[in-house]
Amino acid sequence: MFTESFKYYKSKNPPPSFESVINFDGVNDSIFVRRTVVNNSDERFRHIGLTDPIHWQIFESPSGLIFIKNPFTAQGQRYWIARCLSDYPKSPHANNLHSKSISLSVVDDWWKELNSTETKAEKERLRTALRWCTLGYHHQWDTKIYSEDKKHEFPSDLASLSGYIANVLNFGKYSAEAAIINFYPIGSTLSAHTDHSEQNLDAPLFSFSFGQSAIFLIGGTTKDIKPMAMLLQSGDIVVMSQESRLCYHAVPRVFKSDLSTWNLEEKDEDDDYREVTRKRRRVSQQSDHINTELWDLVLNKDFWQPFNEYVDNCRINANVRQVLREGQNTL
Ligand code: SIN
């Protein structure tokens, strides 16, 4: 059942109908019910690129699958896109480029090499060569077993973002310890799999989408169950918790969107207010480990341009997991 749906949504000729795809922007007659955040006293959303959770559109299925419609500000999206492209793939984090016949300098700092490449064809080759990088406990694609000696420090800003969302959704304390960042050129896919390497399978998995759009399929704990198809757009967050945490899921289609919400203008604050909040924001951002220099730079047109070019052609997905159980310090 899963395989048939995957083939259906992947097909180029004939292209699939999107009629059965759940689009949370439209009328929602799916199994999802709306959840609201009634009051929120945690103001950190302002400093990590999110809007106030009381305005979030949150949908939850009976199996514990949660969808949050893009809760990011445009600057927030830009910040996280820039981190995913220019920092997370860098050494010592692991990436797929080792397995390609590509020079070591590209493996070590793909973004820098991509942007210093002159020829169009070589740029395109490098742009599409990066397909994943792993953070924290590095995912082992063959054995699916984490190990203490294949681990690096998890980026603390991404841990703050995941911890904040876990708190808003009442999951309690969350410790982000492993992540896979997937890079999808338009037309690429990710086949059906479950995520079961973590010793803690009670903690939710957070999945952040940026850039171009995708069809996301999620079914049951075997491939015999017909999956539902959901539209994922830039900024959307999927949370896999409870039963859905161990369900088969896949991305059969990544396609060009007519939206680029990361480029929307945000409401301007008046100058005095902006100056006061800027100072306060810096202090708070430092405690959430946000790179304040990058935070400001992403609003600069020239700095942003290469990132814009990337997300205009590709999709990024960051999925974050807690590996250890509460009270456990090592594997
Ligand atoms: C994954 O499940 O590993 C990625 C899902 C996505 O790209 O949305």
Short mmCIF file of C-alpha atoms and ligand atoms in Angstrom, two decimals:
data_model
loop_
_atom_site.label_atom_id
_atom_site.label_comp_id
_atom_site.label_asym_id
_atom_site.label_seq_id
_atom_site.Cartn_x
_atom_site.Cartn_y
_atom_site.Cartn_z
CA MET A 1 0.00 0.00 0.00
CA PHE A 2 2.79 2.38 0.95
CA THR A 3 4.81 1.56 -2.15
CA GLU A 4 1.83 2.19 -4.45
CA SER A 5 1.18 5.61 -2.91
CA PHE A 6 4.88 6.47 -3.12
CA LYS A 7 4.96 5.58 -6.83
CA TYR A 8 1.75 7.50 -7.44
CA TYR A 9 3.05 10.76 -5.94
CA LYS A 10 6.52 10.34 -7.45
CA SER A 11 5.26 9.84 -10.99
CA LYS A 12 6.28 12.47 -13.55
CA ASN A 13 4.14 11.13 -16.32
CA PRO A 14 1.27 11.20 -15.58
CA PRO A 15 1.68 13.67 -12.70
CA PRO A 16 -0.41 12.87 -9.58
CA SER A 17 -3.59 14.61 -8.56
CA PHE A 18 -3.20 16.53 -5.28
CA GLU A 19 -6.89 16.09 -4.51
CA SER A 20 -6.31 13.76 -1.54
CA VAL A 21 -3.32 15.66 -0.18
CA ILE A 22 -4.01 17.28 3.18
CA ASN A 23 -3.36 20.99 2.83
CA PHE A 24 -3.60 22.70 6.21
CA ASP A 25 -4.08 26.04 4.48
CA GLY A 26 -7.43 24.96 3.13
CA VAL A 27 -10.57 23.42 4.59
CA ASN A 28 -9.48 20.70 6.96
CA ASP A 29 -11.78 17.70 6.83
CA SER A 30 -9.04 15.22 7.75
CA ILE A 31 -8.57 13.25 10.98
CA PHE A 32 -6.59 16.16 12.43
CA VAL A 33 -8.12 18.32 15.13
CA ARG A 34 -7.08 21.86 16.02
CA ARG A 35 -5.08 22.41 19.20
CA THR A 36 -4.55 25.86 20.64
CA VAL A 37 -2.05 27.42 22.99
CA VAL A 38 -4.18 29.50 25.29
CA ASN A 39 -1.53 31.40 27.17
CA ASN A 40 2.17 31.48 26.78
CA SER A 41 4.51 33.00 29.31
CA ASP A 42 7.70 31.90 27.59
CA GLU A 43 8.79 34.93 25.56
CA ARG A 44 11.82 33.23 23.99
CA PHE A 45 9.95 32.74 20.71
CA ARG A 46 10.95 36.31 19.76
CA HIS A 47 14.63 35.49 19.90
CA ILE A 48 14.69 32.18 18.09
CA GLY A 49 12.76 33.20 14.98
CA LEU A 50 9.21 32.19 15.89
CA THR A 51 5.88 34.00 16.14
CA ASP A 52 3.88 33.98 19.38
CA PRO A 53 2.57 30.40 19.98
CA ILE A 54 -0.88 31.76 20.81
CA HIS A 55 -1.19 32.47 17.05
CA TRP A 56 0.13 29.10 15.88
CA GLN A 57 -2.13 26.85 13.82
CA ILE A 58 -1.59 23.43 15.37
CA PHE A 59 -3.27 20.25 14.12
CA GLU A 60 -3.07 16.88 15.85
CA SER A 61 -4.03 13.38 14.71
CA PRO A 62 -5.23 10.55 17.02
CA SER A 63 -1.88 8.77 16.48
CA GLY A 64 0.12 11.69 17.93
CA LEU A 65 1.21 13.23 14.64
CA ILE A 66 1.27 17.01 15.03
CA PHE A 67 1.50 19.61 12.27
CA ILE A 68 2.31 23.27 12.94
CA LYS A 69 1.66 25.63 10.04
CA ASN A 70 4.78 27.76 9.51
CA PRO A 71 5.28 29.44 12.91
CA PHE A 72 8.50 31.18 11.79
CA THR A 73 9.06 34.84 11.07
CA ALA A 74 10.72 35.57 7.70
CA GLN A 75 13.95 36.49 9.48
CA GLY A 76 13.66 33.33 11.56
CA GLN A 77 13.34 31.20 8.41
CA ARG A 78 16.35 32.94 6.90
CA TYR A 79 18.43 32.35 10.02
CA TRP A 80 17.67 28.62 10.15
CA ILE A 81 18.15 28.21 6.39
CA ALA A 82 21.56 29.91 6.65
CA ARG A 83 22.58 27.69 9.59
CA CYS A 84 21.53 24.54 7.68
CA LEU A 85 23.56 25.57 4.64
CA SER A 86 26.64 27.37 5.86
CA ASP A 87 27.32 25.81 9.28
CA TYR A 88 25.73 22.44 9.93
CA PRO A 89 27.30 20.59 6.96
CA LYS A 90 30.82 21.72 8.00
CA SER A 91 33.39 19.46 9.67
CA PRO A 92 33.34 17.93 12.23
CA HIS A 93 29.69 17.18 11.42
CA ALA A 94 29.34 14.29 8.97
CA ASN A 95 27.97 14.63 5.42
CA ASN A 96 27.46 12.43 2.36
CA LEU A 97 30.20 14.14 0.35
CA HIS A 98 32.85 11.70 1.64
CA SER A 99 31.30 9.05 -0.54
CA LYS A 100 31.56 11.13 -3.73
CA SER A 101 34.70 11.86 -5.70
CA ILE A 102 34.87 15.35 -4.33
CA SER A 103 37.86 17.25 -2.90
CA LEU A 104 38.40 17.30 0.86
CA SER A 105 37.97 21.09 1.01
CA VAL A 106 34.38 20.63 -0.24
CA VAL A 107 33.73 17.91 2.32
CA ASP A 108 35.02 20.22 5.07
CA ASP A 109 33.24 23.42 4.03
CA TRP A 110 30.80 22.76 1.20
CA TRP A 111 29.09 26.17 1.38
CA LYS A 112 32.35 28.13 1.10
CA GLU A 113 33.53 26.02 -1.84
CA LEU A 114 30.15 26.22 -3.57
CA ASN A 115 30.24 30.00 -3.39
CA SER A 116 33.78 30.34 -4.61
CA THR A 117 33.13 28.16 -7.66
CA GLU A 118 33.08 30.14 -10.89
CA THR A 119 31.64 27.84 -13.54
CA LYS A 120 27.89 27.36 -13.73
CA ALA A 121 28.10 23.62 -14.38
CA GLU A 122 30.47 23.01 -11.44
CA LYS A 123 28.26 25.15 -9.18
CA GLU A 124 25.24 23.06 -10.14
CA ARG A 125 27.20 19.84 -9.55
CA LEU A 126 28.25 20.97 -6.07
CA ARG A 127 24.84 22.40 -5.21
CA THR A 128 23.08 19.09 -5.80
CA ALA A 129 25.90 16.91 -4.41
CA LEU A 130 25.09 17.61 -0.76
CA ARG A 131 22.18 15.35 0.26
CA TRP A 132 22.55 15.08 4.02
CA CYS A 133 24.58 15.99 7.05
CA THR A 134 24.26 14.60 10.57
CA LEU A 135 24.65 16.34 13.92
CA GLY A 136 25.20 15.16 17.49
CA TYR A 137 25.11 11.36 17.56
CA HIS A 138 25.77 10.73 13.86
CA HIS A 139 23.19 8.51 12.21
CA GLN A 140 24.80 5.33 10.87
CA TRP A 141 23.08 4.61 7.56
CA ASP A 142 24.16 0.95 7.40
CA THR A 143 23.85 -0.36 10.97
CA LYS A 144 21.33 2.23 12.26
CA ILE A 145 23.15 2.04 15.60
CA TYR A 146 24.47 5.21 17.26
CA SER A 147 27.81 5.07 19.03
CA GLU A 148 29.61 7.27 21.57
CA ASP A 149 32.67 7.52 19.34
CA LYS A 150 30.66 8.78 16.36
CA LYS A 151 29.31 11.88 18.01
CA HIS A 152 30.02 15.62 18.08
CA GLU A 153 28.56 18.49 20.04
CA PHE A 154 24.94 19.11 19.02
CA PRO A 155 24.36 22.74 17.82
CA SER A 156 22.93 24.48 20.87
CA ASP A 157 20.73 26.89 18.89
CA LEU A 158 18.90 23.99 17.22
CA ALA A 159 18.59 22.33 20.64
CA SER A 160 17.01 25.57 22.00
CA LEU A 161 14.53 25.72 19.11
CA SER A 162 13.46 22.07 19.59
CA GLY A 163 13.31 22.45 23.38
CA TYR A 164 11.12 25.54 23.05
CA ILE A 165 8.62 23.79 20.77
CA ALA A 166 8.59 20.70 23.02
CA ASN A 167 7.73 22.97 25.93
CA VAL A 168 4.91 24.77 24.08
CA LEU A 169 3.40 21.39 23.10
CA ASN A 170 3.65 20.14 26.72
CA PHE A 171 6.21 17.42 26.03
CA GLY A 172 8.24 18.62 29.00
CA LYS A 173 12.03 18.70 29.04
CA TYR A 174 13.56 17.78 25.70
CA SER A 175 17.17 17.11 24.93
CA ALA A 176 18.07 17.31 21.22
CA GLU A 177 20.92 14.86 20.72
CA ALA A 178 20.89 13.81 17.05
CA ALA A 179 19.69 15.31 13.79
CA ILE A 180 19.71 14.56 10.11
CA ILE A 181 19.56 17.55 7.79
CA ASN A 182 18.25 16.39 4.40
CA PHE A 183 18.92 18.47 1.29
CA TYR A 184 16.52 17.86 -1.59
CA PRO A 185 17.02 19.26 -5.09
CA ILE A 186 13.67 19.60 -6.86
CA GLY A 187 12.63 16.18 -8.22
CA SER A 188 14.49 14.20 -5.55
CA THR A 189 12.78 11.79 -3.15
CA LEU A 190 13.28 9.98 0.16
CA SER A 191 12.06 6.40 0.34
CA ALA A 192 9.90 4.80 3.05
CA HIS A 193 11.56 4.24 6.40
CA THR A 194 11.00 4.34 10.15
CA ASP A 195 13.24 6.12 12.66
CA HIS A 196 13.96 3.62 15.40
CA SER A 197 17.68 4.03 16.25
CA GLU A 198 17.03 6.12 19.35
CA GLN A 199 16.96 4.44 22.78
CA ASN A 200 14.28 6.91 23.78
CA LEU A 201 11.32 6.33 21.48
CA ASP A 202 8.90 8.13 23.79
CA ALA A 203 10.42 11.53 23.07
CA PRO A 204 9.00 13.19 19.94
CA LEU A 205 10.85 13.74 16.68
CA PHE A 206 10.75 17.32 15.33
CA SER A 207 10.91 17.82 11.58
CA PHE A 208 11.41 21.33 10.13
CA SER A 209 10.88 22.14 6.44
CA PHE A 210 12.44 25.08 4.61
CA GLY A 211 12.57 26.17 0.97
CA GLN A 212 10.60 24.37 -1.74
CA SER A 213 7.51 22.25 -1.05
CA ALA A 214 7.04 18.51 -0.66
CA ILE A 215 4.49 15.76 -0.40
CA PHE A 216 5.04 13.88 2.85
CA LEU A 217 3.54 10.40 3.24
CA ILE A 218 2.96 8.81 6.63
CA GLY A 219 1.30 5.45 7.21
CA GLY A 220 1.46 2.82 9.92
CA THR A 221 4.04 0.55 11.53
CA THR A 222 4.03 -1.73 8.45
CA LYS A 223 4.05 -0.86 4.78
CA ASP A 224 0.67 -2.60 4.40
CA ILE A 225 -1.12 0.45 5.69
CA LYS A 226 -2.12 3.11 3.17
CA PRO A 227 -0.36 6.36 4.08
CA MET A 228 -1.94 9.80 4.18
CA ALA A 229 -0.36 12.49 2.03
CA MET A 230 0.37 15.93 3.48
CA LEU A 231 1.62 19.10 1.83
CA LEU A 232 4.71 20.53 3.54
CA GLN A 233 5.77 24.09 2.83
CA SER A 234 8.57 26.29 4.04
CA GLY A 235 8.49 26.83 7.81
CA ASP A 236 6.07 23.96 8.51
CA ILE A 237 6.86 21.68 11.44
CA VAL A 238 5.86 18.02 11.74
CA VAL A 239 6.11 16.39 15.16
CA MET A 240 6.04 12.59 15.33
CA SER A 241 5.02 11.48 18.80
CA GLN A 242 3.27 8.51 20.46
CA GLU A 243 2.17 5.90 17.89
CA SER A 244 3.19 7.99 14.88
CA ARG A 245 6.82 8.12 16.16
CA LEU A 246 7.44 4.64 14.72
CA CYS A 247 5.35 4.88 11.56
CA TYR A 248 6.63 4.52 8.01
CA HIS A 249 7.07 7.84 6.25
CA ALA A 250 8.60 9.09 3.00
CA VAL A 251 8.94 12.06 0.65
CA PRO A 252 7.91 11.03 -2.88
CA ARG A 253 7.88 14.53 -4.37
CA VAL A 254 9.74 17.81 -3.96
CA PHE A 255 8.48 20.54 -6.22
CA LYS A 256 8.68 24.26 -6.93
CA SER A 257 6.39 26.34 -4.78
CA ASP A 258 4.97 29.70 -5.77
CA LEU A 259 5.56 30.95 -2.21
CA SER A 260 8.82 32.23 -0.76
CA THR A 261 7.70 33.17 2.74
CA TRP A 262 11.33 33.65 3.83
CA ASN A 263 11.38 36.79 1.69
CA LEU A 264 8.26 38.45 3.09
CA GLU A 265 8.73 41.92 4.52
CA GLU A 266 8.07 42.09 8.22
CA LYS A 267 6.28 44.91 10.00
CA ASP A 268 8.74 47.63 10.86
CA GLU A 269 9.15 48.78 14.42
CA ASP A 270 9.89 52.44 15.13
CA ASP A 271 13.58 53.30 15.54
CA ASP A 272 13.72 53.83 19.34
CA TYR A 273 11.80 50.67 20.05
CA ARG A 274 13.93 48.76 17.60
CA GLU A 275 17.13 49.94 19.34
CA VAL A 276 15.91 48.93 22.82
CA THR A 277 14.62 45.56 21.71
CA ARG A 278 17.75 44.96 19.65
CA LYS A 279 19.92 45.23 22.77
CA ARG A 280 17.57 43.08 24.82
CA ARG A 281 17.23 40.62 22.00
CA ARG A 282 21.00 40.16 21.76
CA VAL A 283 21.25 39.25 25.44
CA SER A 284 18.36 36.78 25.22
CA GLN A 285 19.64 35.34 21.96
CA GLN A 286 23.02 34.69 23.51
CA SER A 287 21.40 32.62 26.23
CA ASP A 288 19.63 30.57 23.55
CA HIS A 289 22.93 30.29 21.62
CA ILE A 290 21.64 32.09 18.55
CA ASN A 291 24.48 33.38 16.38
CA THR A 292 23.61 37.10 16.67
CA GLU A 293 25.95 38.11 13.87
CA LEU A 294 24.26 35.73 11.44
CA TRP A 295 20.84 36.83 12.75
CA ASP A 296 21.56 40.39 11.56
CA LEU A 297 23.39 39.39 8.39
CA VAL A 298 20.49 37.43 6.91
CA LEU A 299 18.63 40.72 6.38
CA ASN A 300 21.46 42.01 4.21
CA LYS A 301 20.47 41.57 0.55
CA ASP A 302 23.94 40.67 -0.74
CA PHE A 303 24.66 38.28 2.10
CA TRP A 304 21.29 36.59 1.66
CA GLN A 305 21.44 36.26 -2.14
CA PRO A 306 23.33 32.87 -2.38
CA PHE A 307 21.06 31.36 0.30
CA ASN A 308 18.05 32.63 -1.62
CA GLU A 309 19.35 31.04 -4.80
CA TYR A 310 19.69 27.70 -2.99
CA VAL A 311 16.21 27.64 -1.46
CA ASP A 312 14.72 28.81 -4.71
CA ASN A 313 15.78 25.46 -6.16
CA CYS A 314 15.86 23.04 -3.25
CA ARG A 315 14.17 21.95 -0.06
CA ILE A 316 15.83 21.51 3.34
CA ASN A 317 14.50 19.29 6.11
CA ALA A 318 15.99 19.22 9.59
CA ASN A 319 14.81 16.36 11.76
CA VAL A 320 15.79 16.33 15.37
CA ARG A 321 15.66 13.48 17.88
CA GLN A 322 16.35 12.83 21.54
CA VAL A 323 18.49 9.68 21.75
CA LEU A 324 18.88 9.00 25.46
CA ARG A 325 16.26 8.32 28.07
CA GLU A 326 15.77 10.70 30.98
CA GLY A 327 18.61 10.28 33.46
CA GLN A 328 20.76 8.35 30.96
CA ASN A 329 24.10 10.07 30.20
CA THR A 330 25.63 7.84 27.57
CA LEU A 331 24.53 5.04 25.28
C1 SIN B 1 12.80 12.15 7.08
O1 SIN B 1 11.86 11.54 7.49
O2 SIN B 1 13.92 11.70 7.28
C2 SIN B 1 12.62 13.44 6.31
C3 SIN B 1 11.24 13.90 6.16
C4 SIN B 1 11.12 15.18 5.35
O3 SIN B 1 11.99 15.47 4.53
O4 SIN B 1 10.12 15.89 5.51
#
